[in-house]
PDB file of C-alpha atoms in Angstrom:
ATOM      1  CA  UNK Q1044     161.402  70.263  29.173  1.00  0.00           C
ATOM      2  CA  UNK Q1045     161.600  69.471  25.255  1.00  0.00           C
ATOM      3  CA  UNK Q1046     160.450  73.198  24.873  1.00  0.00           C
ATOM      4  CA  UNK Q1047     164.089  74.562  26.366  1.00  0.00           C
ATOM      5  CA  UNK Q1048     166.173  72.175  24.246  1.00  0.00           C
ATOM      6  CA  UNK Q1049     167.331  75.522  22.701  1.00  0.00           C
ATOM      7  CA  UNK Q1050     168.453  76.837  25.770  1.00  0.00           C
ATOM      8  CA  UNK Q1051     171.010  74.185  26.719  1.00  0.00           C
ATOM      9  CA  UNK Q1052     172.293  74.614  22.967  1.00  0.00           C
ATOM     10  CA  UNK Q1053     172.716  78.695  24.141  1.00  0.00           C
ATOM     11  CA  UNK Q1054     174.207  77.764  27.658  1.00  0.00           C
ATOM     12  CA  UNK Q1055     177.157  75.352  25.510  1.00  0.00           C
ATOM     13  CA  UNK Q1056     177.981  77.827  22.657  1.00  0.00           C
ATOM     14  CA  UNK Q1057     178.206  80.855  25.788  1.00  0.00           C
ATOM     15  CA  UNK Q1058     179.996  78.662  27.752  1.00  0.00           C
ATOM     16  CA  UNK Q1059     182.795  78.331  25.547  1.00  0.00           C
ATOM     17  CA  UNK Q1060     185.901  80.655  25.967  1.00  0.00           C
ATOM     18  CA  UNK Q1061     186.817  79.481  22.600  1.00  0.00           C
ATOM     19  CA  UNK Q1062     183.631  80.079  20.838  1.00  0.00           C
ATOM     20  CA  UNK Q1063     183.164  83.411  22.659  1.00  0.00           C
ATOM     21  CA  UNK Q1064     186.673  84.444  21.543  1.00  0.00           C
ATOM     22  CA  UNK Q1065     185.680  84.685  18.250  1.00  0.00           C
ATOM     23  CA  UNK Q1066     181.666  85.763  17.796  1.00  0.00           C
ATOM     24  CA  UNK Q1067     181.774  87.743  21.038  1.00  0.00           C
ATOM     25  CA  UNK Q1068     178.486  87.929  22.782  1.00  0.00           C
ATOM     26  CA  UNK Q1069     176.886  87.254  19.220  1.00  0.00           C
ATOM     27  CA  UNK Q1070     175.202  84.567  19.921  1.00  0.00           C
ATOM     28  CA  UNK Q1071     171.513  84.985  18.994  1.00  0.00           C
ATOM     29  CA  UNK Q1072     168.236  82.488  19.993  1.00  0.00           C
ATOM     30  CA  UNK Q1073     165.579  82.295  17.011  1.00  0.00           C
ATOM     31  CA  UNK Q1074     167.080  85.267  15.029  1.00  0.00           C
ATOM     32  CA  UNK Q1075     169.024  88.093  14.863  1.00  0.00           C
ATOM     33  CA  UNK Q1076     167.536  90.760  16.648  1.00  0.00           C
ATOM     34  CA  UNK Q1077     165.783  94.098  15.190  1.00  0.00           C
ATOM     35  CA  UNK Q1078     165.141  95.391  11.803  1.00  0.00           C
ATOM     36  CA  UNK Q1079     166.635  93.892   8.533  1.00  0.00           C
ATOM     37  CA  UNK Q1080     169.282  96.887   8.947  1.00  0.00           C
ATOM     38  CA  UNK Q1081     170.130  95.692  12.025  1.00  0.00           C
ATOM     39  CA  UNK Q1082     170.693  92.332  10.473  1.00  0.00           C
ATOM     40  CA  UNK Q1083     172.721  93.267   7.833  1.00  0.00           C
ATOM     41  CA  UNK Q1084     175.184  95.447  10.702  1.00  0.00           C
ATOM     42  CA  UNK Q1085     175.533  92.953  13.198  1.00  0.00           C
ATOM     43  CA  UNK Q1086     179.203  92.291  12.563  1.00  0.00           C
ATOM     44  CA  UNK Q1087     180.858  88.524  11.687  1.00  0.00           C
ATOM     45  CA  UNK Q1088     180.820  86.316  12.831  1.00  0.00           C
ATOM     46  CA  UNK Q1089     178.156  85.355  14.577  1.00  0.00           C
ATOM     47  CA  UNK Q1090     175.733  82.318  15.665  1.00  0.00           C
ATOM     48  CA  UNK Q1091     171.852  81.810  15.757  1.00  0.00           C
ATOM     49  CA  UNK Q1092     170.574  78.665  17.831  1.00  0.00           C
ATOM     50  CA  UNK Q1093     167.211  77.919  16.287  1.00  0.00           C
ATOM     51  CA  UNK Q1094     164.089  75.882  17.215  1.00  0.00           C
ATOM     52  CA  UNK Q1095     163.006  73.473  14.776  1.00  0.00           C
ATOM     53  CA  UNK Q1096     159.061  71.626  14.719  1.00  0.00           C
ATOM     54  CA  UNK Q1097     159.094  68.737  17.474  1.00  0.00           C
ATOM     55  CA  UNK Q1098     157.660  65.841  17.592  1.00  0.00           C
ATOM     56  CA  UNK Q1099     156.158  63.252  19.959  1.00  0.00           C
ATOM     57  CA  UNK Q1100     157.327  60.060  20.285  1.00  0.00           C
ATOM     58  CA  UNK Q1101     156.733  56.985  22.729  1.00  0.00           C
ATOM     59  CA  UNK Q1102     152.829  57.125  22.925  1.00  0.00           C
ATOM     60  CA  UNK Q1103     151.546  53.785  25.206  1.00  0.00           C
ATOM     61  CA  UNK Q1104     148.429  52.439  26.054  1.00  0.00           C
ATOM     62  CA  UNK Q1105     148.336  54.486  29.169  1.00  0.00           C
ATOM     63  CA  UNK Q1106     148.189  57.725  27.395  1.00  0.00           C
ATOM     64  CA  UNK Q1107     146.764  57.852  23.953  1.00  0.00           C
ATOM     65  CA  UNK Q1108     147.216  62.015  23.822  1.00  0.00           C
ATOM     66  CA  UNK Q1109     151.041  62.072  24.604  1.00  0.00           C
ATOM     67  CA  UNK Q1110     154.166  60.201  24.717  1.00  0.00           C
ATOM     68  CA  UNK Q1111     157.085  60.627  27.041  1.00  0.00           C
ATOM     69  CA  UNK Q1112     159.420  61.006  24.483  1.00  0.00           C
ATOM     70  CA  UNK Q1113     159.933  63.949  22.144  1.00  0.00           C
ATOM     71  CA  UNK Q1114     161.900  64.570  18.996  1.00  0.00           C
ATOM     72  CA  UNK Q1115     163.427  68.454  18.974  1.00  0.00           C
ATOM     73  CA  UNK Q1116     165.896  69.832  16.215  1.00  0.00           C
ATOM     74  CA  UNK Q1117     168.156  72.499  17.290  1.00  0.00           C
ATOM     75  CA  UNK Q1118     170.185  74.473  14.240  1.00  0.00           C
ATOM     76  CA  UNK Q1119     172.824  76.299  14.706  1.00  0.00           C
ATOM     77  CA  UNK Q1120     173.499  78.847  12.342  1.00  0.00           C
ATOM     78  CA  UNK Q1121     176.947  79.810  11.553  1.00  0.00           C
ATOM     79  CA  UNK Q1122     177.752  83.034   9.684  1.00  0.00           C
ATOM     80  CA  UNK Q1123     180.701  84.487   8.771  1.00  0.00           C
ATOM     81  CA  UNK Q1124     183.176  86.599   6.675  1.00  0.00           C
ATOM     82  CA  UNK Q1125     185.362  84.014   4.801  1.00  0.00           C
ATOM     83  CA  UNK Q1126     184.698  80.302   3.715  1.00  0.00           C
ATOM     84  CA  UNK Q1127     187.450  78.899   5.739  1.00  0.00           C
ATOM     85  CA  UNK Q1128     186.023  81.039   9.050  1.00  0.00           C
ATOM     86  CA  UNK Q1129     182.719  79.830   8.529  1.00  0.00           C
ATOM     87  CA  UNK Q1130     184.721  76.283   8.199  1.00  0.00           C
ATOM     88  CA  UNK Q1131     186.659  77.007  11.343  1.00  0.00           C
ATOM     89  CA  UNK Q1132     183.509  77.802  13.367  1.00  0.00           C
ATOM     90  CA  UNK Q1133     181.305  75.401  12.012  1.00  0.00           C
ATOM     91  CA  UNK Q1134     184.220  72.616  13.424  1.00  0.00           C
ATOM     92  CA  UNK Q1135     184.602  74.546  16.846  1.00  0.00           C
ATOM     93  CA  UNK Q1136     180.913  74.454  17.496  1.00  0.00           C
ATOM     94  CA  UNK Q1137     180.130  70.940  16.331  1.00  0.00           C
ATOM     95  CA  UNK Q1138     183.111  70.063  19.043  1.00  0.00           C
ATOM     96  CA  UNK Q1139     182.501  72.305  21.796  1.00  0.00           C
ATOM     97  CA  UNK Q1140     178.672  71.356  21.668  1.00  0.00           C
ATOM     98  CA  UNK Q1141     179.664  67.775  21.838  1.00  0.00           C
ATOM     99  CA  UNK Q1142     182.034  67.886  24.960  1.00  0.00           C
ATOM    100  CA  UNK Q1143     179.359  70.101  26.592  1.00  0.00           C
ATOM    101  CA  UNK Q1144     176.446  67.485  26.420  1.00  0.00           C
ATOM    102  CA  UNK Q1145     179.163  64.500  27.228  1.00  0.00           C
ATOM    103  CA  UNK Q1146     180.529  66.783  30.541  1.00  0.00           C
ATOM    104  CA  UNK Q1147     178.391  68.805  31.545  1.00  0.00           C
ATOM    105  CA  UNK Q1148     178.241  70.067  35.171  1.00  0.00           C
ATOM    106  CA  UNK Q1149     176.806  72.788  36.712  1.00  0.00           C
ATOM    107  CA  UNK Q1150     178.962  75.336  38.464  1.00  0.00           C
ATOM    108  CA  UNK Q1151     178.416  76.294  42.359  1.00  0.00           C
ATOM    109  CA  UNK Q1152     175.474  78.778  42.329  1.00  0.00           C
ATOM    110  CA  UNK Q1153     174.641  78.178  38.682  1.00  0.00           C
ATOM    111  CA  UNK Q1154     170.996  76.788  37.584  1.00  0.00           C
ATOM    112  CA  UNK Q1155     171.234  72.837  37.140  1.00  0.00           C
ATOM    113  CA  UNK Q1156     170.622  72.719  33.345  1.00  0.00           C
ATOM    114  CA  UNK Q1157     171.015  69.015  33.583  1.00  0.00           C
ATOM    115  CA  UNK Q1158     167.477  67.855  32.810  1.00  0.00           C
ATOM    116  CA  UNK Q1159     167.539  69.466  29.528  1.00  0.00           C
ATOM    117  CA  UNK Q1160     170.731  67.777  28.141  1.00  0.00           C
ATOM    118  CA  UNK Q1161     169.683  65.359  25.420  1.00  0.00           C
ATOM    119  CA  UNK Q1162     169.583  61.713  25.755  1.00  0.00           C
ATOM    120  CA  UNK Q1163     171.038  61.974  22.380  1.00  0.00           C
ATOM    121  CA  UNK Q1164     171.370  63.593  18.558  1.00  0.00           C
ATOM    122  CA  UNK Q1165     171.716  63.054  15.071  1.00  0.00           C
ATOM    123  CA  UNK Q1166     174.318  65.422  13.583  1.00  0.00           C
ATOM    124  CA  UNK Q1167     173.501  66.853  10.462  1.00  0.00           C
ATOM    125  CA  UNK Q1168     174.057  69.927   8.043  1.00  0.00           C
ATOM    126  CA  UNK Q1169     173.000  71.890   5.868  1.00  0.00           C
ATOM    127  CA  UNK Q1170     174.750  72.909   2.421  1.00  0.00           C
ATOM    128  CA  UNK Q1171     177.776  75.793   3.153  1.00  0.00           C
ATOM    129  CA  UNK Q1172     176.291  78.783   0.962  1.00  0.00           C
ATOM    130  CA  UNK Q1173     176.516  82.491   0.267  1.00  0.00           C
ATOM    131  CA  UNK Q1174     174.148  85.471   1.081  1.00  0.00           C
ATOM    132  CA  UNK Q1175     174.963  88.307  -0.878  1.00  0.00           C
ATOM    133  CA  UNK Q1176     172.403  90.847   0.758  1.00  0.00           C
ATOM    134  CA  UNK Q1177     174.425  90.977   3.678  1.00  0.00           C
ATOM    135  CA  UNK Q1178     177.138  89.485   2.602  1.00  0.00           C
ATOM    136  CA  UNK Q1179     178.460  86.798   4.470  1.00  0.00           C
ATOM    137  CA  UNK Q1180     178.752  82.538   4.065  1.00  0.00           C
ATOM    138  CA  UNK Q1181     176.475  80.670   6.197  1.00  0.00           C
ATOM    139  CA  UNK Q1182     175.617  76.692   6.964  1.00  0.00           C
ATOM    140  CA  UNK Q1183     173.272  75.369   9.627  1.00  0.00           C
ATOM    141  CA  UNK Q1184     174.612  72.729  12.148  1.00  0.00           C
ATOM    142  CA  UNK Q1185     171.575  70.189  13.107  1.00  0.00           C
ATOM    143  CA  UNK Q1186     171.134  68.411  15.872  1.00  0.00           C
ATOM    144  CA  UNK Q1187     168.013  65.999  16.255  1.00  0.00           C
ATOM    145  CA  UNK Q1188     167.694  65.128  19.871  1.00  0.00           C
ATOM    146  CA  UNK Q1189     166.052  62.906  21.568  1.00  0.00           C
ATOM    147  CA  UNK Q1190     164.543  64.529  24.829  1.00  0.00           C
ATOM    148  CA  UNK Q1191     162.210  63.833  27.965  1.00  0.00           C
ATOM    149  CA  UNK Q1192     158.639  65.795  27.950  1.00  0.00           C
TER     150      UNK Q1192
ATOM    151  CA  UNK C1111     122.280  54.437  15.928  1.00  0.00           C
ATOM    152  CA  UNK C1112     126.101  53.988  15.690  1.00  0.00           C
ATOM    153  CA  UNK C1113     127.462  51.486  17.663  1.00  0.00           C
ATOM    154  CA  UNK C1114     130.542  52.516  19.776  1.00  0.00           C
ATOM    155  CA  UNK C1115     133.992  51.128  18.666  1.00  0.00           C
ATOM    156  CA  UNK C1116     136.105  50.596  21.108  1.00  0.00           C
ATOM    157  CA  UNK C1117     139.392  52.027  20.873  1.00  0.00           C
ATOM    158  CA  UNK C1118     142.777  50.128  20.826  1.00  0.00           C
ATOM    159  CA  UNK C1119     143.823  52.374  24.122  1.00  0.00           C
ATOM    160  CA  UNK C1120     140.801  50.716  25.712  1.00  0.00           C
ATOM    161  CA  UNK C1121     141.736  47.732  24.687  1.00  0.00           C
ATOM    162  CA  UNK C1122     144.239  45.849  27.225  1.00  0.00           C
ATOM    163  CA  UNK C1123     146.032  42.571  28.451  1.00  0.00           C
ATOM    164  CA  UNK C1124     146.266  41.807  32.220  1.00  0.00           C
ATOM    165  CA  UNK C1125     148.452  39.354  33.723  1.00  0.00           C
ATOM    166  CA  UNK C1126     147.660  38.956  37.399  1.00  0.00           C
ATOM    167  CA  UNK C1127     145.304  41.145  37.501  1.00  0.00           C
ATOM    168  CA  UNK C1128     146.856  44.157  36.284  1.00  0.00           C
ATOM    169  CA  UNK C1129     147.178  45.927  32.629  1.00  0.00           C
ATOM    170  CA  UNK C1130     150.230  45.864  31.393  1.00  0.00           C
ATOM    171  CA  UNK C1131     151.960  49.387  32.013  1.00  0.00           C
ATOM    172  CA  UNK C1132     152.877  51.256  29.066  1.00  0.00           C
ATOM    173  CA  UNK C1133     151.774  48.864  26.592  1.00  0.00           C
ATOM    174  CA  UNK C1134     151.392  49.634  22.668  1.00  0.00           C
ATOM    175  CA  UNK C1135     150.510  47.127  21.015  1.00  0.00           C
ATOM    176  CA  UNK C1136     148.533  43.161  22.303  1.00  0.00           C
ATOM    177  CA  UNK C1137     146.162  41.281  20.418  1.00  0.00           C
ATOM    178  CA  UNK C1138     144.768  37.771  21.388  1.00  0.00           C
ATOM    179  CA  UNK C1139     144.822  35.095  19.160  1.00  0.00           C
ATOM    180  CA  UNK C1140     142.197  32.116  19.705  1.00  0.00           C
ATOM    181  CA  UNK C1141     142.975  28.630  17.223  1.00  0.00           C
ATOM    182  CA  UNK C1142     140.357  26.237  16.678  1.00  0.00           C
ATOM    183  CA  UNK C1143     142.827  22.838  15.958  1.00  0.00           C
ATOM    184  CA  UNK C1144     141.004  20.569  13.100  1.00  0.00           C
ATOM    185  CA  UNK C1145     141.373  17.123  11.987  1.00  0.00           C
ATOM    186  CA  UNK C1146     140.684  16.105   8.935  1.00  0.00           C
ATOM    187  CA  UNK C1147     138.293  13.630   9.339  1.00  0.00           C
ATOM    188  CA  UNK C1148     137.115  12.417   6.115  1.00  0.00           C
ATOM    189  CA  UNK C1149     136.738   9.194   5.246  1.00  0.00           C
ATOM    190  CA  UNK C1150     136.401   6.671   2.289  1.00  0.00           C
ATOM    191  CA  UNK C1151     132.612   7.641   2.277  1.00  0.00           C
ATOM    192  CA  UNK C1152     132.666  10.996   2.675  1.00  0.00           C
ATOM    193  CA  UNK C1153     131.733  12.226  -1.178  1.00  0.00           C
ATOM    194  CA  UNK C1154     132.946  15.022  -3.535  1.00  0.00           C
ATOM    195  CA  UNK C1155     136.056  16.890  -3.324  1.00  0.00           C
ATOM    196  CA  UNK C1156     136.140  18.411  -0.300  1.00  0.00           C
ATOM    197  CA  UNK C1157     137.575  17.084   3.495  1.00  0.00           C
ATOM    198  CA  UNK C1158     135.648  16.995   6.516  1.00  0.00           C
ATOM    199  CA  UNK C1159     137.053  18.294   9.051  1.00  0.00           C
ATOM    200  CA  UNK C1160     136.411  18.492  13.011  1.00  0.00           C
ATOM    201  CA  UNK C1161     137.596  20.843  15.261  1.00  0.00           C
ATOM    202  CA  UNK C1162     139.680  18.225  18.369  1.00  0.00           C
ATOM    203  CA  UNK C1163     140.999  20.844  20.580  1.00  0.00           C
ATOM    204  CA  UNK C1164     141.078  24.967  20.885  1.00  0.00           C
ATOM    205  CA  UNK C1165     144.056  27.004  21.550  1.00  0.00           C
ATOM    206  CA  UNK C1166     144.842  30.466  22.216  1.00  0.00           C
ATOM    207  CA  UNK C1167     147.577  33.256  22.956  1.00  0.00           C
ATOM    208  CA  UNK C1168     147.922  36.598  23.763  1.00  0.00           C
ATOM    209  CA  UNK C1169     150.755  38.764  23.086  1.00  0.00           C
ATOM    210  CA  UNK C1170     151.346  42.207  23.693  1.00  0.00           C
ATOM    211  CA  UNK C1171     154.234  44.676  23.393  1.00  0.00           C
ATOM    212  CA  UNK C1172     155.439  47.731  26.187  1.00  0.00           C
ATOM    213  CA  UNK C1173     157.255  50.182  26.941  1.00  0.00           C
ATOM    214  CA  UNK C1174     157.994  48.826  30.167  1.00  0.00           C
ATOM    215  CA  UNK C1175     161.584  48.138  30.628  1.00  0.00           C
ATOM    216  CA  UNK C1176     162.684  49.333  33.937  1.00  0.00           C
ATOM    217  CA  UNK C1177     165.052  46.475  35.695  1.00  0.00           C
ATOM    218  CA  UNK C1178     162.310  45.480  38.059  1.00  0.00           C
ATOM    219  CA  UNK C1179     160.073  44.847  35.452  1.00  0.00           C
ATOM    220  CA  UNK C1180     162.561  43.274  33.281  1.00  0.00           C
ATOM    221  CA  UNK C1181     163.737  41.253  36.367  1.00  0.00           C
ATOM    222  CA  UNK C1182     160.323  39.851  37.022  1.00  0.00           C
ATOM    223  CA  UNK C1183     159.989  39.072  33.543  1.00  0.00           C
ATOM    224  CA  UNK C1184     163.037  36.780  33.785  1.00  0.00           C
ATOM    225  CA  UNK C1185     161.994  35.574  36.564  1.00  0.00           C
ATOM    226  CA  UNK C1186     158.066  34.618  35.451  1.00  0.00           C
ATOM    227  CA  UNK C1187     159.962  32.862  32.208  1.00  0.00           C
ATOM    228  CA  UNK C1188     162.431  30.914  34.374  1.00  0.00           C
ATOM    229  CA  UNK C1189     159.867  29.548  36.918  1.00  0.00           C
ATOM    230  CA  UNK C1190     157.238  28.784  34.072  1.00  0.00           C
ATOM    231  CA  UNK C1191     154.687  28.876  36.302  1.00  0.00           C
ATOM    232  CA  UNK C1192     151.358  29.120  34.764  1.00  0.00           C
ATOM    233  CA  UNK C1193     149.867  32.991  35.482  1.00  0.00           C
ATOM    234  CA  UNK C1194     146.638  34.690  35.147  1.00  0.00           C
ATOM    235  CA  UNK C1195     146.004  36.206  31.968  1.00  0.00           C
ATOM    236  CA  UNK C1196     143.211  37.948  30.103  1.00  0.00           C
ATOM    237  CA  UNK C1197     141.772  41.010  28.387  1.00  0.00           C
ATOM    238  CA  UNK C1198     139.531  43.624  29.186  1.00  0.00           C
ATOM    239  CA  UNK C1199     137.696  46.970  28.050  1.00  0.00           C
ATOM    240  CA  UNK C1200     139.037  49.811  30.399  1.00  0.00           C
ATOM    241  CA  UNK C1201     138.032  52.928  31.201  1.00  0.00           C
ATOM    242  CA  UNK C1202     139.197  56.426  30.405  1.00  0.00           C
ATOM    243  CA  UNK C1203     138.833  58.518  33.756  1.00  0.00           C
ATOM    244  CA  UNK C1204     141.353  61.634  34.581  1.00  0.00           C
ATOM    245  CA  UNK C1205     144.420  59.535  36.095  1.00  0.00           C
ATOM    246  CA  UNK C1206     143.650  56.152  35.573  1.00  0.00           C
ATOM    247  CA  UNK C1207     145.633  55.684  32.867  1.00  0.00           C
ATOM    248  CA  UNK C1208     143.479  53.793  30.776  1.00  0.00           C
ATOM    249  CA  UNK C1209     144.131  50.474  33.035  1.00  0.00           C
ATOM    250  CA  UNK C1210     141.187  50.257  35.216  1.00  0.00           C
ATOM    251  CA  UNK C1211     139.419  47.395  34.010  1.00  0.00           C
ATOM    252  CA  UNK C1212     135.553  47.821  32.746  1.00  0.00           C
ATOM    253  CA  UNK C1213     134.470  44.471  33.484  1.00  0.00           C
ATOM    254  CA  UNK C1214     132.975  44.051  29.691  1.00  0.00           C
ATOM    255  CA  UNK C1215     131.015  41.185  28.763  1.00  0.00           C
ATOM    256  CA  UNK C1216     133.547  40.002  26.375  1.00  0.00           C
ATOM    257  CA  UNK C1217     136.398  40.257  28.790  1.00  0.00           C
ATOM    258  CA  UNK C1218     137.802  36.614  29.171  1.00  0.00           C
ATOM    259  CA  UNK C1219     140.665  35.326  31.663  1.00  0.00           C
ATOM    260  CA  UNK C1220     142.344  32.086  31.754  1.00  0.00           C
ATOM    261  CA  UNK C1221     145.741  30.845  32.733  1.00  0.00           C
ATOM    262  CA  UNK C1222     148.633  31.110  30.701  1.00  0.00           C
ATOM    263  CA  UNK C1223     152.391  30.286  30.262  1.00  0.00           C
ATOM    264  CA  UNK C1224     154.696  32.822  29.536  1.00  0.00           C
ATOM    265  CA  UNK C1225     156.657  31.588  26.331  1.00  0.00           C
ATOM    266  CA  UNK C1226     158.500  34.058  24.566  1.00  0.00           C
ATOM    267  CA  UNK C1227     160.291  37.169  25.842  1.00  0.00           C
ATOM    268  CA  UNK C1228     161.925  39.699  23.528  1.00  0.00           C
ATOM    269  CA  UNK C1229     163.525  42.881  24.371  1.00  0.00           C
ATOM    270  CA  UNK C1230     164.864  45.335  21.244  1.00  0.00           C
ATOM    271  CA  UNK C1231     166.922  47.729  22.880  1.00  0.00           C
ATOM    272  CA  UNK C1232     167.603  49.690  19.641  1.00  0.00           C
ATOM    273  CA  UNK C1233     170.595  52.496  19.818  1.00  0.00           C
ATOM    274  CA  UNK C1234     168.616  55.944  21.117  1.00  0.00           C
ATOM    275  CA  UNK C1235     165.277  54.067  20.535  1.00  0.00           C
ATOM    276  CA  UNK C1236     163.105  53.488  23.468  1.00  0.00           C
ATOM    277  CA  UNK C1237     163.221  49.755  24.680  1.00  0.00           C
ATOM    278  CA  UNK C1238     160.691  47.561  23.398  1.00  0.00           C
ATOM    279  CA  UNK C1239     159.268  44.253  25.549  1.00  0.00           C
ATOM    280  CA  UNK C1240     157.273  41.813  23.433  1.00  0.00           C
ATOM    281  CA  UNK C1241     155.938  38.690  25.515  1.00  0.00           C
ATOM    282  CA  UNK C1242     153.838  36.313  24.445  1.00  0.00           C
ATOM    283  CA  UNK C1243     151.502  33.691  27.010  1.00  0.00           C
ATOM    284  CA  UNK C1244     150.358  30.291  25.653  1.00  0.00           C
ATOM    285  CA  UNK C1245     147.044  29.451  27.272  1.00  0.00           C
ATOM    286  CA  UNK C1246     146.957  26.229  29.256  1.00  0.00           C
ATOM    287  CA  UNK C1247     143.258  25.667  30.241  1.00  0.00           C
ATOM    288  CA  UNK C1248     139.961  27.191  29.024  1.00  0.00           C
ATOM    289  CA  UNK C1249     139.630  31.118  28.413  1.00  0.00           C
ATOM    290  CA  UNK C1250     136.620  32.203  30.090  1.00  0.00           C
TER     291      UNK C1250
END
């Protein structure tokens, strides 16, 4: 299930009225889609839930090839117009996110997404910076999580 | 021709009979106790020693920290019972896990007292069992 990590990350940011208030249905996994032009028109702001290398963890005795324990880091990549929007998302994410994973439930009809919530992260970032090709201010929110094979 | 090493995976502790599930790590330690034995005639600078009794433990490390086998661990170390122990070459066959025992002619088995029981439950870290069985009696 490590392999989906991503997808419960996708499934918190979409299930936020908050979030979706202000990036819309701009909420991208891996990339942006379409051509560098497309890129640089996709309006602000926006969000990109990326897949990170994984490792293995946990290997025993009774299997030498594979642990039941892997290591995934999700980013989330935060873009938008104005330092203190890409502030004010970055916060809203790294909250929403959080009381997700901690309440998660899944609603009457839904898919049952629970087996892919984390048994835990790390929080990190990256550095708050500036890309003037498009333009906009971007920081990646990291979350190294601990997950079942 | 090369002789085959045998891999630490093949490598394994049993206590009654069985491998120990989801182990990492186990190593057996055997202790020749000496004496010194030199006397006012023995010459130069050197004792003489003689080996009075042998020793040995094995100790090995798991994943295996489920509340049953936890439990029974408690329960092994409370009783202090004396317990099979010994160590094995096992096989690698398709679902056996590595713990099917190869009946090498090294393998030894003797009985043992279980005399130290750790458990490092480290925040998001997997939970680590360490154990470690005295031998009482010959390991053969």
């Amino acid at each position: 299930m490590s392999l989906q990590t991503d997808r419960i990350f996708l499934e918190a940011l979409n299930a936020s009225l908050r979030i979706t208030a202000l990036v819309g249905d701009r909420i991208y996994p891996i990339a942006v889609p379409g051509s560098d032009e497309d890129v640089l028109n996709t309006p602000l702001p926006y969000l990109v839930v990326t897949f990170e290398p994984l490792t293995n963890l946990s290997e025993t005795k009774d299997n030498p090839y594979q642990g039941d324990e892997d290591r995934v880091t999700i980013g989330i990549e935060v873009a938008a117009e104005s330092p203190d929007d890409l502030t004010d998302l970055a916060e809203l994410v790294r909250s929403e996110v959080d009381t997700f994973m901690q309440t998660y439930t899944p609603a009457a009809g839904d898919e049952d997404l629970t087996s892919l919530i984390p048994l835990g992260y790390d929080f990190s970032t990256t550095e708050k910076t500036y890309d003037w090709l498009k333009p906009c201010y971007f920081m990646t929110l990291r979350y190294q999580c601990d997950t079942n094979v | 021709m090369a002789l085959t090493k045998i891999k630490g995976q093949n490598f394994r502790v049993f206590i009654g009979g069985s491998a120990v599930p989801e182990a990492t790590n186990c190593s057996v330690q055997m202790t020749g106790n000496m004496e010194d034995a030199s006397t006012k005639d023995t010459e130069g600078d050197y004792t003489s020693e003689s080996m009075v009794s042998k020793s040995w433990q094995v100790q090995v490390d798991s994943y295996e920290a489920t509340a049953t086998a936890i439990k029974a661990l408690l329960t092994r170390f409370n009783g202090g019972a004396a317990v099979s122990v010994g160590f094995d070459q096992t096989e690698t066959t398709a679902g056996s896990q590595n713990r099917t025992a190869a009946q090498a002619d090294f393998a030894r088995t003797g009985q043992a007292l279980l005399t130290d029981v750790s458990i490092v439950a480290n925040n998001r870290a997997t939970i680590t069992v360490s154990t470690t069985y005295q031998g009482t009696g010959a390991l053969s």
